[in-house]
CSV table of C-alpha atoms in Angstrom, one decimal:
chain,number,residue,atom,x,y,z
Y,840,UNK,CA,68.2,-108.8,8.8
Y,841,UNK,CA,69.1,-106.3,5.7
Y,842,UNK,CA,65.2,-106.3,4.8
Y,843,UNK,CA,63.9,-105.7,8.0
Y,844,UNK,CA,66.3,-102.5,7.5
Y,845,UNK,CA,65.1,-101.2,4.6
Y,846,UNK,CA,61.2,-101.7,5.5
Y,847,UNK,CA,62.1,-100.1,8.3
Y,848,UNK,CA,63.6,-97.4,6.3
Y,849,UNK,CA,61.1,-97.0,3.2
Y,850,UNK,CA,58.1,-96.6,6.5
Y,851,UNK,CA,60.5,-93.7,8.0
Y,852,UNK,CA,60.5,-91.8,4.5
Y,853,UNK,CA,56.7,-92.2,4.2
Y,854,UNK,CA,56.4,-90.6,7.6
Y,855,UNK,CA,58.7,-88.0,6.4
Y,856,UNK,CA,56.8,-86.7,3.2
Y,857,UNK,CA,53.3,-87.4,4.5
Y,858,UNK,CA,54.5,-85.1,7.6
Y,859,UNK,CA,56.2,-82.3,4.7
Y,860,UNK,CA,53.1,-82.9,2.9
Y,861,UNK,CA,50.7,-82.2,5.9
Y,862,UNK,CA,53.3,-78.4,6.5
Y,863,UNK,CA,52.9,-77.3,2.9
Y,864,UNK,CA,49.4,-77.8,3.1
Y,865,UNK,CA,48.9,-76.7,6.2
Y,866,UNK,CA,51.5,-73.4,5.5
Y,867,UNK,CA,49.0,-72.8,1.9
Y,868,UNK,CA,45.5,-73.0,3.8
Y,869,UNK,CA,46.9,-70.4,6.5
Y,870,UNK,CA,48.0,-68.3,4.1
Y,871,UNK,CA,45.1,-68.0,2.0
Y,872,UNK,CA,42.5,-68.6,5.1
Y,873,UNK,CA,44.0,-66.3,7.4
Y,874,UNK,CA,44.9,-63.0,5.4
Y,875,UNK,CA,41.4,-62.2,4.4
Y,876,UNK,CA,39.8,-63.1,7.7
Y,877,UNK,CA,42.3,-60.6,9.3
Y,878,UNK,CA,41.7,-58.2,6.2
Y,879,UNK,CA,37.9,-58.4,6.8
Y,880,UNK,CA,39.0,-57.8,10.8
Y,881,UNK,CA,40.5,-54.5,9.7
Y,882,UNK,CA,37.7,-53.6,7.8
Y,883,UNK,CA,35.4,-54.3,10.6
Y,884,UNK,CA,37.0,-52.7,12.8
Y,885,UNK,CA,37.7,-49.6,11.2
Y,886,UNK,CA,34.2,-49.6,9.7
Y,887,UNK,CA,33.0,-49.6,13.9
Y,888,UNK,CA,35.5,-46.8,14.4
Y,889,UNK,CA,34.0,-44.8,11.8
Y,890,UNK,CA,30.3,-45.4,12.9
Y,891,UNK,CA,31.2,-44.8,16.5
Y,892,UNK,CA,32.9,-41.8,15.6
Y,893,UNK,CA,29.6,-40.6,13.2
Y,894,UNK,CA,27.3,-41.4,16.4
Y,895,UNK,CA,29.9,-39.9,19.2
Y,896,UNK,CA,29.5,-36.7,16.7
Y,897,UNK,CA,26.0,-36.8,16.7
Y,898,UNK,CA,25.6,-36.6,19.9
Y,899,UNK,CA,27.4,-34.3,20.4
Y,900,UNK,CA,25.8,-31.4,18.0
Y,901,UNK,CA,22.2,-32.8,19.6
Y,902,UNK,CA,24.3,-33.0,22.8
Y,903,UNK,CA,21.0,-34.7,24.8
Y,904,UNK,CA,18.7,-32.0,23.2
Y,905,UNK,CA,15.1,-33.3,25.1
Y,906,UNK,CA,12.1,-32.3,22.8
Y,907,UNK,CA,8.8,-32.3,24.2
Y,908,UNK,CA,5.8,-31.0,21.6
Y,909,UNK,CA,6.7,-27.1,21.8
Y,910,UNK,CA,9.1,-27.6,24.8
Y,911,UNK,CA,12.9,-27.7,24.1
Y,912,UNK,CA,15.0,-28.6,27.1
Y,913,UNK,CA,18.7,-28.2,26.9
Y,914,UNK,CA,21.3,-30.1,29.7
Y,915,UNK,CA,23.9,-27.8,31.0
Y,916,UNK,CA,26.8,-29.3,28.8
Y,917,UNK,CA,25.4,-28.6,25.7
Y,918,UNK,CA,27.5,-26.8,23.2
Y,919,UNK,CA,24.2,-25.5,21.5
Y,920,UNK,CA,23.8,-23.7,25.2
Y,921,UNK,CA,26.9,-20.9,24.2
Y,922,UNK,CA,25.2,-20.4,20.6
Y,923,UNK,CA,22.0,-19.1,21.5
Y,924,UNK,CA,22.0,-15.2,22.0
Y,925,UNK,CA,19.0,-14.0,24.7
Y,926,UNK,CA,17.3,-10.9,24.5
Y,927,UNK,CA,14.8,-9.3,27.3
Y,928,UNK,CA,11.7,-8.0,25.0
Y,929,UNK,CA,10.2,-4.5,26.1
Y,930,UNK,CA,8.3,-1.9,24.6
Y,931,UNK,CA,9.4,0.8,22.5
Y,932,UNK,CA,8.2,4.1,20.7
Y,933,UNK,CA,8.8,2.7,17.2
Y,934,UNK,CA,9.0,5.2,13.6
Y,935,UNK,CA,7.4,2.7,11.6
Y,936,UNK,CA,8.8,4.0,7.7
Y,937,UNK,CA,8.3,2.9,4.6
Y,938,UNK,CA,8.3,4.3,0.7
Y,939,UNK,CA,6.1,3.7,-2.2
Y,940,UNK,CA,5.1,5.7,-5.5
Y,941,UNK,CA,2.1,8.0,-6.1
Y,942,UNK,CA,0.5,10.5,-8.7
Y,943,UNK,CA,-0.1,14.3,-8.5
Y,944,UNK,CA,-3.6,15.0,-9.0
Y,945,UNK,CA,-5.2,18.5,-8.5
Y,946,UNK,CA,-7.4,19.0,-5.1
Y,947,UNK,CA,-11.2,17.7,-5.5
Y,948,UNK,CA,-13.2,21.3,-6.2
Y,949,UNK,CA,-9.6,23.0,-7.1
Y,950,UNK,CA,-10.3,22.5,-11.0
Y,951,UNK,CA,-12.5,23.7,-13.6
Y,952,UNK,CA,-12.7,22.6,-17.0
Y,953,UNK,CA,-14.6,24.8,-19.1
Y,954,UNK,CA,-16.9,25.5,-21.9
Y,955,UNK,CA,-20.1,26.9,-23.1
Y,956,UNK,CA,-23.2,26.0,-21.9
Y,957,UNK,CA,-24.7,27.4,-24.8
Y,958,UNK,CA,-24.4,27.1,-28.4
Y,959,UNK,CA,-22.5,29.5,-29.9
Y,960,UNK,CA,-19.4,31.4,-31.2
Y,961,UNK,CA,-16.1,32.6,-29.7
Y,962,UNK,CA,-15.8,36.3,-29.8
Y,963,UNK,CA,-13.3,37.9,-27.6
Y,964,UNK,CA,-11.1,35.8,-25.8
Y,965,UNK,CA,-9.9,38.0,-22.0
Y,966,UNK,CA,-7.2,35.7,-20.9
Y,967,UNK,CA,-4.0,33.9,-21.5
Y,968,UNK,CA,-1.9,30.5,-20.6
Y,969,UNK,CA,-0.9,30.6,-17.5
Y,970,UNK,CA,-2.8,33.3,-16.3
Y,971,UNK,CA,-3.8,34.1,-12.3
Y,972,UNK,CA,-7.9,34.5,-12.2
Y,973,UNK,CA,-10.1,34.8,-9.5
Y,974,UNK,CA,-13.3,34.1,-9.3
Y,975,UNK,CA,-15.8,35.6,-11.3
Y,976,UNK,CA,-13.0,37.1,-14.0
Y,977,UNK,CA,-14.2,36.9,-17.6
Y,978,UNK,CA,-12.5,34.1,-19.9
Y,979,UNK,CA,-14.1,34.3,-23.2
Y,980,UNK,CA,-16.9,35.8,-24.6
Y,981,UNK,CA,-19.5,33.8,-26.7
Y,982,UNK,CA,-22.1,35.1,-29.1
Y,983,UNK,CA,-25.3,32.5,-28.8
Y,984,UNK,CA,-29.0,33.4,-29.9
Y,985,UNK,CA,-29.8,30.1,-27.4
Y,986,UNK,CA,-28.5,32.3,-24.9
Y,987,UNK,CA,-30.4,35.4,-25.8
Y,988,UNK,CA,-33.4,33.5,-25.0
Y,989,UNK,CA,-33.0,32.5,-21.3
Y,990,UNK,CA,-31.9,36.2,-20.9
Y,991,UNK,CA,-35.8,37.6,-23.0
Y,992,UNK,CA,-37.5,35.3,-20.8
Y,993,UNK,CA,-35.8,35.6,-17.4
Y,994,UNK,CA,-35.9,39.4,-18.1
Y,995,UNK,CA,-39.9,39.3,-19.1
Y,996,UNK,CA,-40.5,37.0,-16.0
Y,997,UNK,CA,-38.9,39.2,-14.0
Y,998,UNK,CA,-41.5,42.6,-15.5
Y,999,UNK,CA,-44.1,39.9,-14.9
Y,1000,UNK,CA,-43.8,39.3,-11.4
Y,1001,UNK,CA,-42.6,43.0,-10.7
Y,1002,UNK,CA,-46.4,44.1,-12.5
Y,1003,UNK,CA,-47.9,41.2,-10.6
Y,1004,UNK,CA,-46.6,42.1,-7.2
Y,1005,UNK,CA,-48.0,45.9,-8.0
Y,1006,UNK,CA,-51.6,45.1,-8.7
Y,1007,UNK,CA,-51.9,43.0,-5.3
Y,1008,UNK,CA,-50.4,45.8,-3.8
Y,1009,UNK,CA,-52.9,48.1,-5.1
Y,1010,UNK,CA,-55.8,45.9,-4.7
Y,1011,UNK,CA,-54.8,45.2,-1.4
Y,1012,UNK,CA,-55.4,48.8,-0.9
Y,1013,UNK,CA,-58.8,48.9,-2.6
Y,1014,UNK,CA,-59.7,46.2,-0.7
Y,1015,UNK,CA,-59.0,47.8,2.6
Y,1016,UNK,CA,-60.9,50.7,1.4
Y,1017,UNK,CA,-63.8,48.7,0.5
Y,1018,UNK,CA,-63.6,49.8,-2.6
Y,1019,UNK,CA,-62.4,46.4,-4.5
Y,1020,UNK,CA,-64.3,42.9,-3.4
Y,1021,UNK,CA,-62.5,39.6,-1.7
Y,1022,UNK,CA,-62.2,38.1,-5.1
Y,1023,UNK,CA,-60.4,40.8,-7.0
Y,1024,UNK,CA,-58.0,40.6,-4.3
Y,1025,UNK,CA,-58.0,37.0,-4.2
Y,1026,UNK,CA,-57.3,36.6,-8.0
Y,1027,UNK,CA,-54.7,39.5,-7.8
Y,1028,UNK,CA,-52.7,37.5,-5.3
Y,1029,UNK,CA,-53.2,34.5,-6.8
Y,1030,UNK,CA,-51.5,36.0,-10.2
Y,1031,UNK,CA,-48.6,37.4,-8.3
Y,1032,UNK,CA,-47.9,33.6,-6.7
Y,1033,UNK,CA,-47.9,32.5,-10.0
Y,1034,UNK,CA,-45.9,35.3,-11.7
Y,1035,UNK,CA,-43.1,35.2,-8.6
Y,1036,UNK,CA,-42.5,31.5,-9.3
Y,1037,UNK,CA,-41.9,31.6,-12.9
Y,1038,UNK,CA,-39.0,34.7,-12.1
Y,1039,UNK,CA,-37.8,32.1,-9.6
Y,1040,UNK,CA,-37.4,29.5,-12.0
Y,1041,UNK,CA,-36.0,31.4,-15.0
Y,1042,UNK,CA,-33.6,32.8,-11.8
Y,1043,UNK,CA,-32.7,29.7,-10.9
Y,1044,UNK,CA,-31.6,28.4,-14.5
Y,1045,UNK,CA,-29.5,31.2,-15.0
Y,1046,UNK,CA,-27.8,30.4,-11.6
Y,1047,UNK,CA,-27.6,27.2,-12.4
Y,1048,UNK,CA,-25.5,28.2,-15.7
Y,1049,UNK,CA,-22.6,30.3,-13.2
Y,1050,UNK,CA,-24.4,33.4,-14.7
Y,1051,UNK,CA,-25.0,36.6,-12.9
Y,1052,UNK,CA,-29.1,37.1,-13.5
Y,1053,UNK,CA,-28.3,40.8,-12.1
Y,1054,UNK,CA,-26.1,41.3,-15.1
Y,1055,UNK,CA,-28.3,39.7,-17.9
Y,1056,UNK,CA,-28.6,41.7,-20.6
Y,1057,UNK,CA,-29.8,41.6,-24.1
Y,1058,UNK,CA,-27.7,44.2,-25.5
Y,1059,UNK,CA,-24.7,42.1,-23.6
Y,1060,UNK,CA,-23.2,38.8,-25.2
Y,1061,UNK,CA,-22.0,35.7,-23.3
Y,1062,UNK,CA,-19.6,36.3,-21.0
Y,1063,UNK,CA,-17.7,32.8,-19.7
Y,1064,UNK,CA,-16.3,33.5,-15.5
Y,1065,UNK,CA,-14.0,31.5,-14.0
Y,1066,UNK,CA,-15.9,29.4,-11.4
Y,1067,UNK,CA,-12.6,29.1,-8.9
Y,1068,UNK,CA,-9.2,31.4,-8.1
Y,1069,UNK,CA,-5.8,29.4,-9.7
Y,1070,UNK,CA,-4.0,29.5,-13.1
Y,1071,UNK,CA,-4.8,28.7,-16.8
Y,1072,UNK,CA,-3.6,25.7,-17.0
Y,1073,UNK,CA,-5.0,25.1,-20.7
Y,1074,UNK,CA,-6.3,27.3,-23.2
Y,1075,UNK,CA,-7.9,25.9,-26.8
Y,1076,UNK,CA,-9.5,29.0,-27.7
Y,1077,UNK,CA,-9.5,30.5,-31.5
Y,1078,UNK,CA,-12.0,33.4,-31.9
Y,1079,UNK,CA,-14.5,32.7,-34.2
Y,1080,UNK,CA,-14.7,29.2,-33.4
Y,1081,UNK,CA,-17.9,27.6,-33.1
Y,1082,UNK,CA,-19.1,25.7,-29.2
Y,1083,UNK,CA,-21.9,22.8,-29.7
Y,1084,UNK,CA,-23.4,21.8,-26.2
Y,1085,UNK,CA,-21.4,18.7,-26.1
Y,1086,UNK,CA,-18.3,20.5,-27.3
Y,1087,UNK,CA,-15.0,19.6,-25.5
Y,1088,UNK,CA,-13.6,21.9,-22.6
Y,1089,UNK,CA,-11.7,24.7,-24.2
Y,1090,UNK,CA,-10.4,26.3,-21.1
Y,1091,UNK,CA,-9.0,25.1,-18.0
Y,1092,UNK,CA,-8.1,26.6,-14.9
Y,1093,UNK,CA,-7.2,25.0,-11.5
Y,1094,UNK,CA,-5.6,26.0,-8.1
Y,1095,UNK,CA,-1.7,24.2,-8.3
Y,1096,UNK,CA,-0.9,26.0,-5.3
Y,1097,UNK,CA,-2.3,23.2,-2.9
Y,1098,UNK,CA,-2.5,19.7,-4.5
Y,1099,UNK,CA,-3.6,16.1,-3.8
Y,1100,UNK,CA,-0.5,13.1,-3.8
Y,1101,UNK,CA,-2.6,9.9,-4.2
Y,1102,UNK,CA,-0.4,7.4,-3.2
Y,1103,UNK,CA,-0.8,3.5,-3.9
Y,1104,UNK,CA,-1.1,1.1,-0.2
Y,1105,UNK,CA,-0.8,-2.4,-0.4
Y,1106,UNK,CA,-3.0,-3.9,2.5
Y,1107,UNK,CA,-0.1,-5.4,4.4
Y,1108,UNK,CA,1.3,-1.6,4.8
Y,1109,UNK,CA,-1.9,-0.3,6.0
Y,1110,UNK,CA,-1.7,-0.5,9.4
Y,1111,UNK,CA,1.3,1.6,9.6
Y,1112,UNK,CA,-0.3,4.6,8.2
Y,1113,UNK,CA,-3.0,6.7,10.1
Y,1114,UNK,CA,-4.9,9.9,9.3
Y,1115,UNK,CA,-2.7,13.3,10.7
Y,1116,UNK,CA,0.5,11.2,9.8
Y,1117,UNK,CA,3.4,13.4,8.1
Y,1118,UNK,CA,4.6,12.5,4.4
Y,1119,UNK,CA,7.9,13.6,2.7
Y,1120,UNK,CA,7.3,13.6,-1.8
Y,1121,UNK,CA,10.2,13.5,-3.1
Y,1122,UNK,CA,9.6,14.7,-7.0
Y,1123,UNK,CA,11.9,13.3,-9.9
Y,1124,UNK,CA,12.9,16.2,-10.7
Y,1125,UNK,CA,14.2,17.4,-6.5
Y,1126,UNK,CA,15.4,14.0,-5.5
Y,1127,UNK,CA,17.2,16.2,-2.7
Y,1128,UNK,CA,14.3,18.5,-1.9
Y,1129,UNK,CA,10.7,17.1,0.1
Y,1130,UNK,CA,8.1,18.5,-0.1
Y,1131,UNK,CA,6.2,18.0,3.4
Y,1132,UNK,CA,2.2,16.6,3.0
Y,1133,UNK,CA,-0.1,15.5,5.6
Y,1134,UNK,CA,-2.8,12.2,5.0
Y,1135,UNK,CA,-5.8,13.8,4.4
Y,1136,UNK,CA,-7.9,10.5,3.6
Y,1137,UNK,CA,-7.4,6.9,3.6
Y,1138,UNK,CA,-9.6,5.0,1.0
Y,1139,UNK,CA,-11.9,2.2,1.4
Y,1140,UNK,CA,-12.1,0.8,-1.3
Y,1141,UNK,CA,-9.7,-1.9,-2.7
Y,1142,UNK,CA,-8.2,-2.5,-6.1
Y,1143,UNK,CA,-8.7,-5.9,-7.1
Y,1144,UNK,CA,-6.1,-5.8,-9.5
Y,1145,UNK,CA,-3.3,-4.1,-7.3
Y,1146,UNK,CA,-4.6,-5.1,-4.3
Y,1147,UNK,CA,-3.5,-1.5,-2.5
Y,1148,UNK,CA,-5.5,1.1,-1.6
Y,1149,UNK,CA,-5.7,4.8,-2.6
Y,1150,UNK,CA,-4.5,7.1,0.2
Y,1151,UNK,CA,-4.7,11.2,-0.3
Y,1152,UNK,CA,-1.8,13.2,0.7
Y,1153,UNK,CA,-2.2,17.3,1.2
Y,1154,UNK,CA,0.7,18.7,-0.4
Y,1155,UNK,CA,1.5,22.8,0.1
Y,1156,UNK,CA,2.6,23.4,-4.1
Y,1157,UNK,CA,3.7,27.6,-3.6
Y,1158,UNK,CA,6.9,27.0,-6.3
Y,1159,UNK,CA,4.6,24.4,-8.2
Y,1160,UNK,CA,7.3,21.6,-8.2
Y,1161,UNK,CA,4.8,19.1,-8.0
Y,1162,UNK,CA,2.9,18.7,-11.7
Y,1163,UNK,CA,0.2,17.4,-11.9
Y,1164,UNK,CA,0.7,13.5,-13.5
Y,1165,UNK,CA,4.1,13.4,-12.3
Y,1166,UNK,CA,4.7,10.3,-10.6
Y,1167,UNK,CA,6.5,10.9,-7.1
Y,1168,UNK,CA,8.2,9.1,-4.6
Y,1169,UNK,CA,6.3,9.3,-0.9
Y,1170,UNK,CA,8.2,8.3,2.5
Y,1171,UNK,CA,5.8,7.5,4.8
Y,1172,UNK,CA,6.0,7.8,9.2
Y,1173,UNK,CA,4.0,6.9,11.2
Y,1174,UNK,CA,4.8,6.6,15.0
Y,1175,UNK,CA,4.0,3.6,16.8
Y,1176,UNK,CA,4.4,4.0,20.6
Y,1177,UNK,CA,4.3,0.8,22.8
Y,1178,UNK,CA,6.0,-1.4,20.0
Y,1179,UNK,CA,8.2,-4.4,20.2
Y,1180,UNK,CA,10.8,-4.7,17.6
Y,1181,UNK,CA,13.0,-7.8,17.2
Y,1182,UNK,CA,16.1,-9.0,15.1
Y,1183,UNK,CA,14.6,-11.1,12.0
Y,1184,UNK,CA,17.4,-13.3,12.7
Y,1185,UNK,CA,15.2,-14.1,16.1
Y,1186,UNK,CA,12.0,-15.5,13.8
Y,1187,UNK,CA,11.7,-19.1,11.8
Y,1188,UNK,CA,9.5,-20.2,9.2
Y,1189,UNK,CA,6.7,-22.8,9.1
Y,1190,UNK,CA,4.8,-23.6,6.1
Y,1191,UNK,CA,2.5,-20.2,6.0
Y,1192,UNK,CA,3.7,-19.6,10.1
Y,1193,UNK,CA,6.1,-17.7,12.0
Y,1194,UNK,CA,7.4,-18.3,15.4
Y,1195,UNK,CA,10.3,-18.0,17.9
Y,1196,UNK,CA,11.7,-19.7,21.2
Y,1197,UNK,CA,11.0,-18.0,24.4
Y,1198,UNK,CA,12.3,-19.1,27.7
Y,1199,UNK,CA,10.3,-20.5,29.7
Y,1200,UNK,CA,13.1,-21.4,32.5
Y,1201,UNK,CA,16.6,-22.5,33.1
Y,1202,UNK,CA,17.4,-24.1,29.7
Y,1203,UNK,CA,13.7,-24.4,28.9
Y,1204,UNK,CA,12.5,-22.8,25.7
Y,1205,UNK,CA,9.1,-22.9,24.2
Y,1206,UNK,CA,8.5,-22.3,20.7
Y,1207,UNK,CA,5.3,-19.5,20.1
Y,1208,UNK,CA,3.4,-18.5,17.1
Y,1209,UNK,CA,4.1,-14.6,16.2
Y,1210,UNK,CA,2.4,-12.4,13.5
Y,1211,UNK,CA,5.3,-10.0,12.2
Y,1212,UNK,CA,6.0,-7.3,9.5
Y,1213,UNK,CA,9.3,-6.1,7.9
Y,1214,UNK,CA,11.4,-3.0,9.1
Y,1215,UNK,CA,14.4,-1.6,7.8
Y,1216,UNK,CA,17.5,-3.0,8.8
Y,1217,UNK,CA,17.2,-6.7,9.0
Y,1218,UNK,CA,14.1,-5.7,12.2
Y,1219,UNK,CA,10.7,-6.9,12.5
Y,1220,UNK,CA,7.8,-5.5,14.1
Y,1221,UNK,CA,5.7,-7.6,16.6
Y,1222,UNK,CA,2.2,-7.5,15.5
Y,1223,UNK,CA,0.8,-10.1,18.3
Y,1224,UNK,CA,2.6,-13.2,20.3
Y,1225,UNK,CA,5.2,-11.3,22.8
Y,1226,UNK,CA,4.6,-8.7,25.2
Y,1227,UNK,CA,7.1,-6.7,28.1
Y,1228,UNK,CA,9.3,-9.1,30.1
Y,1229,UNK,CA,9.2,-12.2,27.6
Y,1230,UNK,CA,12.7,-13.4,27.1
Y,1231,UNK,CA,13.0,-14.9,23.5
Y,1232,UNK,CA,16.0,-16.3,21.5
Y,1233,UNK,CA,17.3,-13.8,19.1
Y,1234,UNK,CA,20.2,-15.7,17.7
Y,1235,UNK,CA,20.8,-19.4,17.5
Y,1236,UNK,CA,17.4,-19.9,16.9
Y,1237,UNK,CA,18.1,-22.4,14.1
Y,1238,UNK,CA,19.9,-24.9,16.6
Y,1239,UNK,CA,16.5,-25.5,18.4
Y,1240,UNK,CA,14.3,-26.0,15.1
């Protein structure tokens, strides 16, 4: 009896120990397995939440905007709609202005560099630097044997012509009276014709040299006279100086009451200039006193190095504030009727093309290419691509890009 009881007790204790071990093993397994799963589950749930938020944010930004080529559709509930500003296009009169640099030059035909047409020695000077002169005013006197030879030839040809003319008239009278023959008359007329040609040739030579044939005199030295009215702006004359035919000019006379301002204009700005446009020229010495001018000539040859064209502006320079060779600032103002001007923010750039968005219907916009040039005040002048009545996105175009 005693053995049976001990046996059952031992079996019971073994079962209790086995149950206890199973409880410990189960608890350890749960503590190692469940916690990492719960942590991974938490991370997965957190990550899922973030992705959902990120996805939801992207959807709210795009808000279902649909793009079909160049056409953009915006739903009514899109927040982008409130960020767009629309502007209706209208034609307006616009004063296109831009500024560049220029250089002052004398007018064509209003400057003369003067020297002697013959070799000789300067024996007298009649003017001084800065003196006003008129056309024909004596400038300086030259003693030249070459000049005297031209005068001698001219005077001789004139005398021979006069004699031949008198002889031809006398032969004509004798022929009419029956005293002289036809042959003698023809010979006299031929002699006069040849003498007249020699005279005209000698006379033309003096005129080419800017000399007055009526004042040709072997007793008088050569007098160099001014070919135009103006001012003596350079005089490098020394009495006794010997001049050769290839000598540099010793005097310059220029009319500086009217001058050129030559501005170099880039190709992109040529469309903003036309003949007779009003211009303001600002000298460096008087930046607050512009000199008015007018465009008289737009060059047709572009400088390959500077990629610019010369534009000639005529200015009245009565106070001589503009000096030849001076650099100046030139402000152009060109009236452009029927012009479209838009904000610079309305236009986007894609590679080398400019474009904007034009409203095609309620919440429907079409991407359209335009050609524009810059204007002051963050504005653009539309050269092509828009017309009056178009409605464009003037602000917020970046949201439709």
